[in-house]
Coordinates of C-alpha atoms in Angstrom, one line a residue:
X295 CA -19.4 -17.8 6.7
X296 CA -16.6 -15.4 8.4
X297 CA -13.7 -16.2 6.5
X298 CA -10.0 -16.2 8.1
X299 CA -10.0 -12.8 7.1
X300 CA -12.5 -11.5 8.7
X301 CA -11.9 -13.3 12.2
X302 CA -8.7 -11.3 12.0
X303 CA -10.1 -7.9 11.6
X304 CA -12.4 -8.6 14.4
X305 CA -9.5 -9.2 16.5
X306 CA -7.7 -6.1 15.0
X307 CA -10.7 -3.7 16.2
X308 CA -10.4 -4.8 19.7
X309 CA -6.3 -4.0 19.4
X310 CA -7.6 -0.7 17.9
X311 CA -10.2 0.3 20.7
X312 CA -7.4 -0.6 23.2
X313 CA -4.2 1.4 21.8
X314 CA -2.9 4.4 23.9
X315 CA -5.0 7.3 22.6
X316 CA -3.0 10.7 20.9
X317 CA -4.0 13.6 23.2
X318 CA -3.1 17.4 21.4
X319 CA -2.9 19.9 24.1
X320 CA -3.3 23.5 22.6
X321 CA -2.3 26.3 25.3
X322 CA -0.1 29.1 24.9
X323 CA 0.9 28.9 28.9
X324 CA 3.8 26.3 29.2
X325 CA 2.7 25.4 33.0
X326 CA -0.7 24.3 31.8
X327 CA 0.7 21.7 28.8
X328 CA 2.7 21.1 31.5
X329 CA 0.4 19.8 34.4
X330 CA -1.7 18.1 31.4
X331 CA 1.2 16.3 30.0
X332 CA 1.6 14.5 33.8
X333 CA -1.5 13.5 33.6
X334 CA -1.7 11.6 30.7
X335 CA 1.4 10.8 29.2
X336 CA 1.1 7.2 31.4
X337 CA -1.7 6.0 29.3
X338 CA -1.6 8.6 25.9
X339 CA 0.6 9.6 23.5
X340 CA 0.5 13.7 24.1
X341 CA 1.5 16.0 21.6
X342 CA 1.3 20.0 22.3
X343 CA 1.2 23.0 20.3
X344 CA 1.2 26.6 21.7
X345 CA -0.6 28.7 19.4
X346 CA -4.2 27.8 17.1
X347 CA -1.7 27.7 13.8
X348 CA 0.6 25.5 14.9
X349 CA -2.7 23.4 16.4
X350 CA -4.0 23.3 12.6
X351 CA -0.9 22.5 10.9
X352 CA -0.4 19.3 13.5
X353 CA -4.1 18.2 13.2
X354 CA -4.4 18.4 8.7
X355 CA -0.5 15.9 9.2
X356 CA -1.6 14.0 11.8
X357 CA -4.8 14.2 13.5
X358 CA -5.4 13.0 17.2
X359 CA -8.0 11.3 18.8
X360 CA -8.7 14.4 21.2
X361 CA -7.9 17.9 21.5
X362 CA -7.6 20.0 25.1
X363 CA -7.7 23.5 23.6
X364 CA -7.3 26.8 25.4
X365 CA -9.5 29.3 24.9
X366 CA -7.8 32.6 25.5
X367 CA -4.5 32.9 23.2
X368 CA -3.1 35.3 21.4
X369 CA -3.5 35.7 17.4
X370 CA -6.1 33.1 17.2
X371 CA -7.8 31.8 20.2
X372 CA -9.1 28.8 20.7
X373 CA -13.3 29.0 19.3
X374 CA -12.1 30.0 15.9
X375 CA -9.4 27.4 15.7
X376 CA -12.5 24.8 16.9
X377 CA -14.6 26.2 14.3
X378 CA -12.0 26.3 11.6
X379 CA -11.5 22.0 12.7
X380 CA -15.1 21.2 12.3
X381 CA -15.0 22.8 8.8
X382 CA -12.9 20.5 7.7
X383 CA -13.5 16.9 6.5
X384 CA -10.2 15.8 8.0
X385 CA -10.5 17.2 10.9
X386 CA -14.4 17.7 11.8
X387 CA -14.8 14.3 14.1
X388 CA -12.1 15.0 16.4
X389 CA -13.5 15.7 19.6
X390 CA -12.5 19.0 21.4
X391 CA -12.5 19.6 25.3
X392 CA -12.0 23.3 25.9
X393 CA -9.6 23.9 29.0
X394 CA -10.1 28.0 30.1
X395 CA -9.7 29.7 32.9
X396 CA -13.1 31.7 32.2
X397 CA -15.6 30.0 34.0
X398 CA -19.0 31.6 32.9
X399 CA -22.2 30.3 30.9
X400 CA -21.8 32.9 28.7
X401 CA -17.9 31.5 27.6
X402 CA -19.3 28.2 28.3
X403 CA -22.4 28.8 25.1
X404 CA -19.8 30.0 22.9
X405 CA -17.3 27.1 23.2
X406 CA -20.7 25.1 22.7
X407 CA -21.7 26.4 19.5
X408 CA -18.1 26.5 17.9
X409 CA -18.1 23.0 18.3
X410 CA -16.5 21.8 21.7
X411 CA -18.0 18.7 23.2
X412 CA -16.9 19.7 26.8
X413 CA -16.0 22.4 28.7
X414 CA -13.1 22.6 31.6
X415 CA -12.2 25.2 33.9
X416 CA -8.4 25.8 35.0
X417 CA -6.9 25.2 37.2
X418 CA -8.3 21.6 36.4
X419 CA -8.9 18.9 38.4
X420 CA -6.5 15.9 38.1
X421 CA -9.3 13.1 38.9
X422 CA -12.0 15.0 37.1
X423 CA -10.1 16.2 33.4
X424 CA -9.4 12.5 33.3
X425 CA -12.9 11.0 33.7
X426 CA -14.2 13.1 31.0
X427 CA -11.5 12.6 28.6
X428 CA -11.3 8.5 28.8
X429 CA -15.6 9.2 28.3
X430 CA -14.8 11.3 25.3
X431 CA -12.0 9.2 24.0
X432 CA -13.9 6.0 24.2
X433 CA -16.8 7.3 22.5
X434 CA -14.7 8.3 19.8
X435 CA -12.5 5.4 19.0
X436 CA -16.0 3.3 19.5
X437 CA -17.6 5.4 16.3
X438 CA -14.5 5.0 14.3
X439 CA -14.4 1.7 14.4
X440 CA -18.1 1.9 13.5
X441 CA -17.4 3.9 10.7
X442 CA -14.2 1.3 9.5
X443 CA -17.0 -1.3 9.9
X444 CA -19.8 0.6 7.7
X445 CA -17.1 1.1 4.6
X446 CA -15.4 -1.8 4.9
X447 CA -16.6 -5.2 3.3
X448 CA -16.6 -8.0 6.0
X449 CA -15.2 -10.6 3.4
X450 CA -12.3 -9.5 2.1
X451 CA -11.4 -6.6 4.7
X452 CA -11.4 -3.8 1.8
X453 CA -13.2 -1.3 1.1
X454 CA -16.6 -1.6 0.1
X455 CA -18.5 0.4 -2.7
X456 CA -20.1 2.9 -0.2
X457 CA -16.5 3.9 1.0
X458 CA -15.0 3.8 -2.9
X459 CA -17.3 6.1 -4.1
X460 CA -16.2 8.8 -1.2
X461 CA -12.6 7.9 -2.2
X462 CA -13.8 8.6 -6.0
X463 CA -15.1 11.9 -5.5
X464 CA -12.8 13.5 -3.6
X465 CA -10.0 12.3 -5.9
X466 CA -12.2 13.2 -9.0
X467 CA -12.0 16.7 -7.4
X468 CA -8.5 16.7 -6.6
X469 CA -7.5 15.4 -10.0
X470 CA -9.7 18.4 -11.3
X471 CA -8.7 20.9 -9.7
X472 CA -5.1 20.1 -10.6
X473 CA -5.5 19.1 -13.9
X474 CA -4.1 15.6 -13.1
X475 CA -5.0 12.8 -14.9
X476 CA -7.5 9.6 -12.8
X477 CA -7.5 6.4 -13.9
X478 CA -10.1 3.3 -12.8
X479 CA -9.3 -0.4 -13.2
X480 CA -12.3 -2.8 -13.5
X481 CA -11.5 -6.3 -11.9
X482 CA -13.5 -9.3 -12.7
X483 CA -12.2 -12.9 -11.8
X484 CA -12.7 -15.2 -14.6
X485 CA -15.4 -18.0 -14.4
X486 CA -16.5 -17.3 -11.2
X487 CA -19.5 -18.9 -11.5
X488 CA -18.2 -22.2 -12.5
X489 CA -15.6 -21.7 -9.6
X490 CA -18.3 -21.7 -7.1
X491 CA -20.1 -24.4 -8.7
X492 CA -17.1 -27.3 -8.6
X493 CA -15.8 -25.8 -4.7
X494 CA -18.5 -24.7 -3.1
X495 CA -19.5 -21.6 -1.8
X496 CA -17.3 -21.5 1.2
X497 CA -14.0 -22.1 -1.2
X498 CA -15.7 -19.5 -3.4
X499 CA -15.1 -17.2 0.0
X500 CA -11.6 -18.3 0.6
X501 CA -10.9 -17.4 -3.0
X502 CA -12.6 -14.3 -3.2
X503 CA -10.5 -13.3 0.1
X504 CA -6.9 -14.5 -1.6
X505 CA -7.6 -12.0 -4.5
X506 CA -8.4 -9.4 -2.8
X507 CA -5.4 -9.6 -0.6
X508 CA -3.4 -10.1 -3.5
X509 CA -5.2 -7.4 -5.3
X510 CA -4.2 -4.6 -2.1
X511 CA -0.7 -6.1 -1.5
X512 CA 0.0 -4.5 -5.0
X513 CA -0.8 -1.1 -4.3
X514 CA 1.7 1.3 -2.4
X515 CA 0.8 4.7 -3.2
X516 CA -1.2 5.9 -0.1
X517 CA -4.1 7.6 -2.4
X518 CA -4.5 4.6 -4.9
X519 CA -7.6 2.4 -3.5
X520 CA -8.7 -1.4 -4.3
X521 CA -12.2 -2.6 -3.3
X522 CA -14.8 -4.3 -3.9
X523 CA -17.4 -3.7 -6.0
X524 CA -19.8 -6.5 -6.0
X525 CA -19.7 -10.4 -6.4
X526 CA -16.4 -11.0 -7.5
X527 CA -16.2 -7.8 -9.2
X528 CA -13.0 -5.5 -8.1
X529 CA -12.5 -1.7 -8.3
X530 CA -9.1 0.0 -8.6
X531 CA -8.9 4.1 -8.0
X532 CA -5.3 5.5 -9.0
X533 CA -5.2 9.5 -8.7
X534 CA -2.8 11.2 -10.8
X535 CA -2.1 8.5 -13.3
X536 CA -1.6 8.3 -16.8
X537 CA -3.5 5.0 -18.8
X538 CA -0.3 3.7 -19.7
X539 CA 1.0 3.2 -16.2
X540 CA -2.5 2.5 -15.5
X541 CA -2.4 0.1 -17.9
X542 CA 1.0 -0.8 -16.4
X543 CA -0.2 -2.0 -13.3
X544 CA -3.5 -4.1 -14.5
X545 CA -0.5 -6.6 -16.2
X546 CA 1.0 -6.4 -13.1
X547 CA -1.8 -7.9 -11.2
X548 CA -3.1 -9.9 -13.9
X549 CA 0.7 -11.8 -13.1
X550 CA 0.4 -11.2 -9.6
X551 CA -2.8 -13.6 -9.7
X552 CA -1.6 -16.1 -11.6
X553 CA 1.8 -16.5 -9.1
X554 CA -0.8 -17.4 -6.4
X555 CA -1.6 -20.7 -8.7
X556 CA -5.4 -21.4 -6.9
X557 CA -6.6 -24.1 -8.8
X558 CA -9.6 -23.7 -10.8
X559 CA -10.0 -26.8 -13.2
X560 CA -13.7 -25.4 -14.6
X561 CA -11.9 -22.4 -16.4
X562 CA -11.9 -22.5 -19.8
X563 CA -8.3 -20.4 -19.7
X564 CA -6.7 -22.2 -17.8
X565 CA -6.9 -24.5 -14.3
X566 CA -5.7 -21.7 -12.2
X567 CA -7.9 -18.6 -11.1
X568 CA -7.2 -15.8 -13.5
X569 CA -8.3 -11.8 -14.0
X570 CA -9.9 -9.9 -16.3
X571 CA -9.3 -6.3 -16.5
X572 CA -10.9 -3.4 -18.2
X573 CA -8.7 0.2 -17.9
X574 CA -9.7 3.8 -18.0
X575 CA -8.4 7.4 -17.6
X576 CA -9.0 10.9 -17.6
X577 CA -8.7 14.1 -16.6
X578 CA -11.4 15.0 -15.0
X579 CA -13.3 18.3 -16.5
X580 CA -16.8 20.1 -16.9
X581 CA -17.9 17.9 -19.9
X582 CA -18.0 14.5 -18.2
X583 CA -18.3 13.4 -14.7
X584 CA -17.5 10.1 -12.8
X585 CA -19.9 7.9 -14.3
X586 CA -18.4 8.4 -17.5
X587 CA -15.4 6.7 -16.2
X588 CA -16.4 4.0 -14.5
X589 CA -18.9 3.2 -17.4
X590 CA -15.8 3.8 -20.2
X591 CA -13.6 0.7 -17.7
X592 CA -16.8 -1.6 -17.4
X593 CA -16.9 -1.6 -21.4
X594 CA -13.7 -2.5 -21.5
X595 CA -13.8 -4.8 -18.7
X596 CA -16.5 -6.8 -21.1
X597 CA -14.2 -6.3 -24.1
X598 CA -11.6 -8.2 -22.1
X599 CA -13.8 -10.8 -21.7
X600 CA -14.9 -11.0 -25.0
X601 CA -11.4 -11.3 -26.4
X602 CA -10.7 -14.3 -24.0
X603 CA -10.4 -13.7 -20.6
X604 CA -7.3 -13.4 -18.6
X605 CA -6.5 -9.9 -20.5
X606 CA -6.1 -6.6 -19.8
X607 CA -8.3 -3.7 -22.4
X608 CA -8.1 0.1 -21.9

């Protein structure tokens, strides 16, 4: 069944495929952002930039749904700032409509191959610049919501193992290259099983759902993750974080579960639905990799729930 949750985020992606898009227009001649900026600042929100630096700096804070980029400007011009986009992870899927005044097959190849999706001549054409960039625009909201859909897990709305494990290398690395310590919190909710077996499968949903809200409502940082990991299993990535304040936050939740008092007369802790918690941290180097990790919190995940349940062990 499609819990509450999960009717909701259906209804969030169609408010997400229907928000006004962010155009970037990248030109170093003021008339042209100009004469672009009429044209779609009824329907987008249109940011500018007037050389391929400033263009790079605006797309790694904040990076738009589409990109009209000159080609001809001075310092850097516009194929090396496409090509220096599509090299990055951040920035490789936005979509980039080069807007030049060269009009040639030759000019036209090179945009190609640096990794433009389109190709318009100036002066442009009001009716026609706006046909291909609602096309383009469409296309691209459509595969990001694909993509949300493909890492997210359709029961509880977080992020699924597939999109974790992305999350966990590229903090791994970061936590690595800065010598920064990365901590992982193993979540397991206690008697489960026996949960399930008293409500029923569909409460079993409903429950899994309230944890897992409760679970993300207590993380702020923007690089810390929650998901899920499997069953009723939970997974907690913190970058740059210590095991005490790891440690820290598993009490935190492990109280922040027990305020939300769903009944659960089969546990043999007590009748409301409790956590157990195994904790782990390092900093990340040459003589162990991410596996290690994640195996060192499952082993003390178990060790919670050999002491008793509703525990935290790290």
């Amino acid at each position: 069944m499609a819990t509450l949750k999960y009717l909701a985020s259906l209804t969030n992606n169609q408010e997400f495929l229907s928000r006004r898009p962010n155009i970037l227009i990248v030109d170093d001649q003021v008339i042209t952002i100009q004469t672009l900026t009429q044209i779609f600042a009824d329907d987008h929100e249109v940011f500018m930039a007037t050389s391929g630096q400033k263009a790079l700096e605006f797309c790694m804070k904040t990076p738009p749904d589409l990109i009209l980029l000159d080609i001809m400007m001075p310092d850097m011009d516009g194929l090396e700032v496409c090509a220096r986009l599509k090299q990055d992870e951040l920035t490789a899927d936005i979509p980039v409509l080069f807007v030049t005044s060269q009009n040639d097959s030759a000019e036209e190849s090179r945009a190609l191959m640096a990794g433009g999706i389109d190709f318009i001549s100036k002066p442009v054409n009001p009716d026609v610049v706006r046909a291909r960039v609602k096309t383009h625009i469409t296309l691209k909201l459509q595969h990001d919501l694909l993509k949300e859909l493909v890492f997210t897990d359709p029961l509880t709305g977080l992020p699924n193992r597939r999109s974790f494990d992305n999350s966990f290398d590229k903090e791994w690395r970061h936590c690595q290259r800065y010598g920064k310590s990365l901590a992982i919190l193993m979540i397991d909710i206690d008697f489960f099983k026996q949960y399930n077996d008293h409500y029923g499968h569909q409460h079993g949903d409903i429950c899994l759902a309230a944890v897992a809200a409760c679970l993300d409502a207590s993380f702020r940082r923007p690089h810390d993750v929650v998901a899920r990991y499997g069953g009723e299993e939970f997974i907690c990535l913190m970058s740059e974080c210590e095991l005490d304040a790891a440690v820290s936050k598993a009490e935190t939740l492990l109280h922040a579960i027990m305020e939300q008092e769903i009944p659960h007369i089969r546990s043999r802790v007590c009748e409301m639905i409790t956590i157990s918690i195994g904790v782990a941290a390092t900093v990340p180097g040459n003589s162990h990799d991410q596996a290690t990790l994640i195996t060192a919190a499952d082993k003390k995940l178990y060790a919670a729930k050999q002491a008793g349940r509703n525990r935290v062990e790290s």
